[in-house]
Coordinates of C-alpha atoms in Angstrom, one line a residue:
M27 CA 84.6 67.9 108.0
E28 CA 87.4 69.7 109.9
G29 CA 89.3 70.2 106.6
N30 CA 86.3 71.9 105.0
Q31 CA 85.9 75.5 106.0
S32 CA 83.8 78.4 104.7
W33 CA 86.3 81.1 105.6
I34 CA 90.1 81.2 105.6
A35 CA 92.7 83.6 106.9
E36 CA 95.0 83.9 103.9
F37 CA 95.9 82.7 100.4
I38 CA 99.3 81.8 99.0
L39 CA 100.1 83.5 95.7
V40 CA 102.2 81.0 93.7
G41 CA 103.2 83.5 91.0
F42 CA 106.4 82.6 89.2
Q43 CA 108.9 80.1 90.7
L44 CA 112.0 82.2 90.9
S45 CA 115.2 82.5 92.9
E46 CA 115.6 85.2 95.5
D47 CA 118.2 87.1 93.4
M48 CA 115.8 87.1 90.4
E49 CA 113.0 88.3 92.6
L50 CA 115.1 91.3 93.7
V51 CA 116.0 92.1 90.1
L52 CA 112.3 92.0 89.2
F53 CA 111.5 94.2 92.2
G54 CA 113.8 96.8 90.8
I55 CA 112.4 96.6 87.2
F56 CA 108.8 96.6 88.4
S57 CA 109.4 99.4 90.8
L58 CA 110.8 101.6 87.9
L59 CA 107.8 100.7 85.7
Y60 CA 105.3 101.5 88.5
T61 CA 107.1 104.8 89.1
F62 CA 107.0 105.7 85.4
N63 CA 103.3 104.8 85.4
L64 CA 102.6 107.2 88.3
L65 CA 104.7 110.0 86.7
A66 CA 103.3 109.6 83.2
N67 CA 99.6 109.4 84.1
G68 CA 100.2 112.1 86.7
M69 CA 101.7 114.3 84.0
I70 CA 98.6 113.8 81.8
L71 CA 96.3 114.7 84.7
G72 CA 98.4 117.8 85.5
L73 CA 98.5 119.0 81.9
I74 CA 94.7 118.6 81.6
C75 CA 94.1 120.5 84.8
L76 CA 96.6 123.3 84.1
D77 CA 95.9 124.0 80.5
P78 CA 92.5 125.5 79.7
R79 CA 92.8 124.4 76.0
L80 CA 92.6 120.8 77.2
H81 CA 89.3 121.4 79.0
T82 CA 87.3 119.6 76.4
P83 CA 85.2 116.3 76.5
M84 CA 88.0 114.3 74.9
Y85 CA 90.6 115.2 77.6
Y86 CA 88.0 115.1 80.3
F87 CA 87.6 111.4 79.6
L88 CA 91.3 111.0 79.1
S89 CA 91.8 112.2 82.7
H90 CA 89.4 109.5 83.9
L91 CA 91.4 107.0 81.9
A92 CA 94.6 108.2 83.6
I93 CA 93.0 107.9 87.1
T94 CA 91.8 104.4 86.2
D95 CA 95.3 103.4 85.1
I96 CA 96.9 104.7 88.3
S97 CA 94.3 103.0 90.4
Y98 CA 94.5 99.6 88.6
A99 CA 98.2 99.4 88.8
S100 CA 98.1 100.5 92.5
S101 CA 95.7 97.8 93.4
N102 CA 98.1 95.1 92.2
L103 CA 101.7 96.2 92.1
P104 CA 102.4 97.4 95.8
N105 CA 101.5 93.9 97.1
L106 CA 103.5 92.2 94.4
L107 CA 106.5 94.4 95.1
A108 CA 106.3 93.7 98.8
N109 CA 106.2 90.0 98.2
L110 CA 109.2 90.2 95.9
V111 CA 111.4 92.1 98.3
K112 CA 110.3 90.1 101.4
H113 CA 110.4 86.7 99.5
T114 CA 106.9 85.9 100.8
K115 CA 103.8 85.0 98.8
N116 CA 101.0 85.3 101.4
I117 CA 98.0 87.6 101.2
S118 CA 95.2 87.9 103.7
F119 CA 91.7 86.9 102.7
V120 CA 90.4 90.5 103.3
L121 CA 93.2 92.1 101.2
C122 CA 92.6 89.4 98.5
T123 CA 88.9 90.2 98.3
L124 CA 89.6 94.0 98.1
Q125 CA 92.1 93.3 95.4
M126 CA 89.5 91.4 93.3
I127 CA 87.0 94.2 93.8
F128 CA 89.5 96.9 92.6
N129 CA 90.8 94.8 89.7
L130 CA 87.3 94.1 88.4
T131 CA 86.2 97.6 89.0
F132 CA 89.0 99.5 87.3
A133 CA 89.3 97.0 84.4
S134 CA 85.6 97.4 83.6
I135 CA 85.8 101.2 84.0
E136 CA 88.7 101.4 81.6
C137 CA 86.8 99.5 79.0
L138 CA 83.7 101.7 79.3
I139 CA 85.7 104.9 79.3
L140 CA 87.3 103.7 76.0
V141 CA 83.8 103.2 74.6
V142 CA 82.8 106.7 75.6
M143 CA 85.9 108.2 74.1
S144 CA 85.2 106.5 70.8
Y145 CA 81.6 107.9 70.9
D146 CA 83.2 111.3 71.6
R147 CA 85.4 111.0 68.5
F148 CA 82.4 109.8 66.5
V149 CA 80.4 112.9 67.3
A150 CA 83.3 115.2 66.8
I151 CA 84.1 113.9 63.3
C152 CA 80.7 112.8 62.0
H153 CA 78.6 115.6 63.6
P154 CA 81.1 118.5 64.1
L155 CA 78.4 121.3 64.0
Q156 CA 76.4 119.6 66.7
Y157 CA 79.4 118.5 68.8
T158 CA 79.1 121.1 71.6
V159 CA 75.4 120.5 71.9
I160 CA 75.6 116.7 72.0
M161 CA 78.7 116.5 74.2
N162 CA 77.9 119.2 76.7
W163 CA 79.4 119.0 80.2
R164 CA 76.2 117.6 81.7
V165 CA 76.3 114.7 79.3
C166 CA 80.0 114.2 79.9
M167 CA 79.6 114.0 83.6
F168 CA 76.7 111.6 83.3
L169 CA 78.7 109.3 81.1
A170 CA 81.7 109.4 83.4
I171 CA 79.6 108.7 86.5
A172 CA 77.8 105.9 84.7
C173 CA 81.1 104.2 83.8
W174 CA 82.3 104.3 87.4
A175 CA 79.0 103.1 88.8
C176 CA 78.6 100.3 86.3
G177 CA 82.2 99.1 86.8
F178 CA 81.8 99.1 90.6
S179 CA 78.4 97.3 90.5
L180 CA 79.7 94.5 88.2
A181 CA 82.6 94.0 90.6
I182 CA 80.4 93.8 93.6
V183 CA 78.2 91.2 92.0
Q184 CA 81.2 89.0 91.1
V185 CA 82.8 89.2 94.5
S186 CA 79.5 88.6 96.3
L187 CA 79.0 85.4 94.3
F188 CA 82.6 84.5 95.3
L189 CA 82.1 85.1 99.0
R190 CA 79.3 82.5 99.2
L191 CA 81.7 79.7 98.3
P192 CA 83.4 77.4 100.8
F193 CA 87.2 76.6 100.9
C194 CA 89.1 73.5 101.8
G195 CA 92.7 72.3 101.6
P196 CA 95.8 74.4 100.7
Q197 CA 94.8 77.8 99.4
K198 CA 97.5 78.1 96.7
V199 CA 96.4 80.6 94.0
N200 CA 98.3 80.1 90.8
H201 CA 98.8 83.7 90.1
F202 CA 100.9 86.7 91.3
F203 CA 97.8 88.6 92.5
C204 CA 94.1 87.7 93.4
E205 CA 92.7 87.3 89.9
I206 CA 89.2 86.1 90.3
Q207 CA 89.4 83.1 87.9
S208 CA 92.5 81.8 89.6
V209 CA 91.0 82.2 93.1
L210 CA 87.8 80.4 92.1
K211 CA 89.9 77.3 91.3
V212 CA 90.9 76.9 95.0
T213 CA 87.3 76.8 96.2
C214 CA 85.3 73.6 97.0
G215 CA 81.9 74.7 95.9
D216 CA 80.2 74.6 92.6
I217 CA 81.4 77.6 90.6
W218 CA 79.3 77.3 87.5
I219 CA 77.2 80.3 88.5
N220 CA 80.4 82.4 88.9
E221 CA 81.8 81.2 85.6
M222 CA 78.5 82.0 83.9
F223 CA 78.4 85.5 85.3
L224 CA 82.1 86.1 84.4
F225 CA 81.5 85.0 80.8
A226 CA 78.3 87.2 80.7
E227 CA 80.3 90.2 82.1
G228 CA 83.1 89.5 79.6
V229 CA 80.6 89.7 76.7
F230 CA 78.9 92.8 78.1
I231 CA 82.1 94.6 78.9
L232 CA 84.3 93.4 75.9
V233 CA 82.3 92.1 73.0
G234 CA 79.4 94.6 73.2
P235 CA 81.6 97.7 73.5
L236 CA 84.1 96.5 70.9
S237 CA 81.3 96.0 68.4
L238 CA 80.0 99.5 69.1
M239 CA 83.5 100.9 68.6
L240 CA 84.0 99.1 65.4
V241 CA 80.7 100.5 64.0
S242 CA 81.7 104.0 65.3
Y243 CA 85.1 103.8 63.5
V244 CA 83.6 102.6 60.3
H245 CA 81.5 105.8 60.3
I246 CA 84.5 107.8 61.4
L247 CA 86.7 106.5 58.6
W248 CA 84.0 107.2 56.0
A249 CA 83.6 110.7 57.4
I250 CA 87.4 111.3 57.4
L251 CA 87.7 110.2 53.7
K252 CA 85.1 112.9 52.8
I253 CA 87.2 115.7 54.4
Q254 CA 88.6 117.8 51.6
S255 CA 91.5 119.3 53.6
K256 CA 94.6 117.2 53.7
E257 CA 95.5 118.8 57.1
G258 CA 92.1 118.0 58.4
R259 CA 92.3 114.4 57.4
K260 CA 95.8 114.1 59.0
K261 CA 94.6 115.7 62.3
A262 CA 91.5 113.4 62.4
F263 CA 93.6 110.2 61.6
S264 CA 96.2 111.2 64.3
T265 CA 93.6 111.5 67.0
C266 CA 91.7 108.4 66.1
S267 CA 94.8 106.2 65.6
S268 CA 96.0 107.0 69.2
H269 CA 92.7 105.8 70.5
L270 CA 92.7 102.7 68.3
C271 CA 96.2 101.7 69.5
V272 CA 95.0 101.7 73.1
V273 CA 91.7 99.9 72.2
G274 CA 93.5 97.2 70.3
F275 CA 96.0 96.5 73.1
Y276 CA 93.4 96.6 75.9
F277 CA 90.7 94.5 74.2
G278 CA 93.1 92.0 72.7
I279 CA 94.6 91.0 76.0
A280 CA 91.3 91.1 77.9
M281 CA 89.5 88.8 75.3
M282 CA 92.4 86.3 75.3
V283 CA 92.2 86.1 79.1
Y284 CA 88.5 86.1 79.8
L285 CA 86.8 84.8 76.7
A286 CA 89.3 82.1 75.4
P287 CA 88.6 78.5 76.5
D288 CA 90.4 77.7 79.8
S289 CA 93.0 75.0 80.0
N290 CA 95.9 74.0 82.4
H291 CA 98.7 74.7 79.9
R292 CA 97.4 78.3 79.4
E293 CA 97.9 79.2 83.1
E294 CA 101.5 80.4 82.6
Q295 CA 100.6 82.2 79.5
K296 CA 97.7 84.0 81.2
K297 CA 100.0 85.1 84.1
I298 CA 102.4 86.6 81.6
L299 CA 99.6 88.4 79.8
F300 CA 98.3 89.8 83.1
L301 CA 101.7 90.9 84.1
F302 CA 102.2 92.6 80.8
Y303 CA 98.8 94.2 81.1
T304 CA 99.4 95.4 84.7
L305 CA 102.9 96.8 84.0
F306 CA 102.6 98.2 80.4
N307 CA 99.0 99.1 79.8
P308 CA 99.0 101.9 82.3
L309 CA 102.1 103.2 80.6
L310 CA 100.8 102.8 77.1
N311 CA 97.9 105.3 77.4
P312 CA 100.0 108.4 78.5
L313 CA 102.7 107.5 76.0
V314 CA 100.3 107.1 73.1
Y315 CA 98.3 110.2 73.9
S316 CA 101.3 112.4 74.5
V317 CA 103.7 111.2 71.7
R318 CA 101.0 111.0 69.0
N319 CA 98.9 113.9 70.2
A320 CA 99.9 117.4 69.1
Q321 CA 97.6 119.2 71.6
V322 CA 99.2 117.4 74.5
K323 CA 102.7 118.1 73.3
A324 CA 101.8 121.8 72.8
A325 CA 100.3 121.9 76.3
F326 CA 103.5 120.4 77.7
H327 CA 105.6 123.1 76.0
R328 CA 103.3 125.9 77.2
V329 CA 103.6 124.7 80.8
L330 CA 107.4 124.5 80.5
Q331 CA 107.5 128.1 79.1
K332 CA 105.3 129.4 82.0
K333 CA 107.7 127.8 84.5
R334 CA 110.7 129.4 82.8
T335 CA 109.1 132.9 82.8
V336 CA 108.1 132.7 86.5

């Protein structure tokens, strides 16, 4: 009975078994990627705020996507970087719980924002004459608030179910941060309810939205093919292809992690996927939307010109 306890002080994040020298090398690489993430997403936010031509629904949702990317990376990487440089793997129970809340919240919000962005493109291309009426600022604000509220609510439900579980034995989490599936494996209680809710949330957040986006893009593709102007088709394809790149990367990794059958030999693969997602996905969005988007590049040049003239 003494070994069985309902509350513990800390977890041990196993992460990857590496030498201290390799941990310092990874600290340098991850620090650079995290810095680039903050700068790139910060640049997108700055351009959207400074350039009136980007004050449109599409870029309004893109700004929320940038905030989500910064927040998601900031909920994981600072603790990972601290552990790498200090060569420790401990994390307090409270900090671990907060990390789970933030991870689940921002991951869900990003998925929902991507759905809203696909709906925005659907309205813009399939119903261009009604676009300003359908996607007015009241609707945009409502959709953004709904995404944030839904993401936070789903995370609170998951973590509340987690907090009811007892713990016993060594609390070694086979991950580099407090990912909820990995933390659930060190509990002593029955976790079938948690797993059921996780799977249901995965279907609600991943399968449902992906299905809606596929239907939207079938209609969008059909509408693009009807455009007579070659320049108009090129512009529409450019905008939609940027969004599809982000959607494919995000949903591909998320579905492999949360909806694929779990097994012990997949643990290391899942950690690598999570690491890739945490480091590179926040960088992907600003790179795709800046390199492949003429309006963002034009806004960047206008801001540079203003600074030179001042």
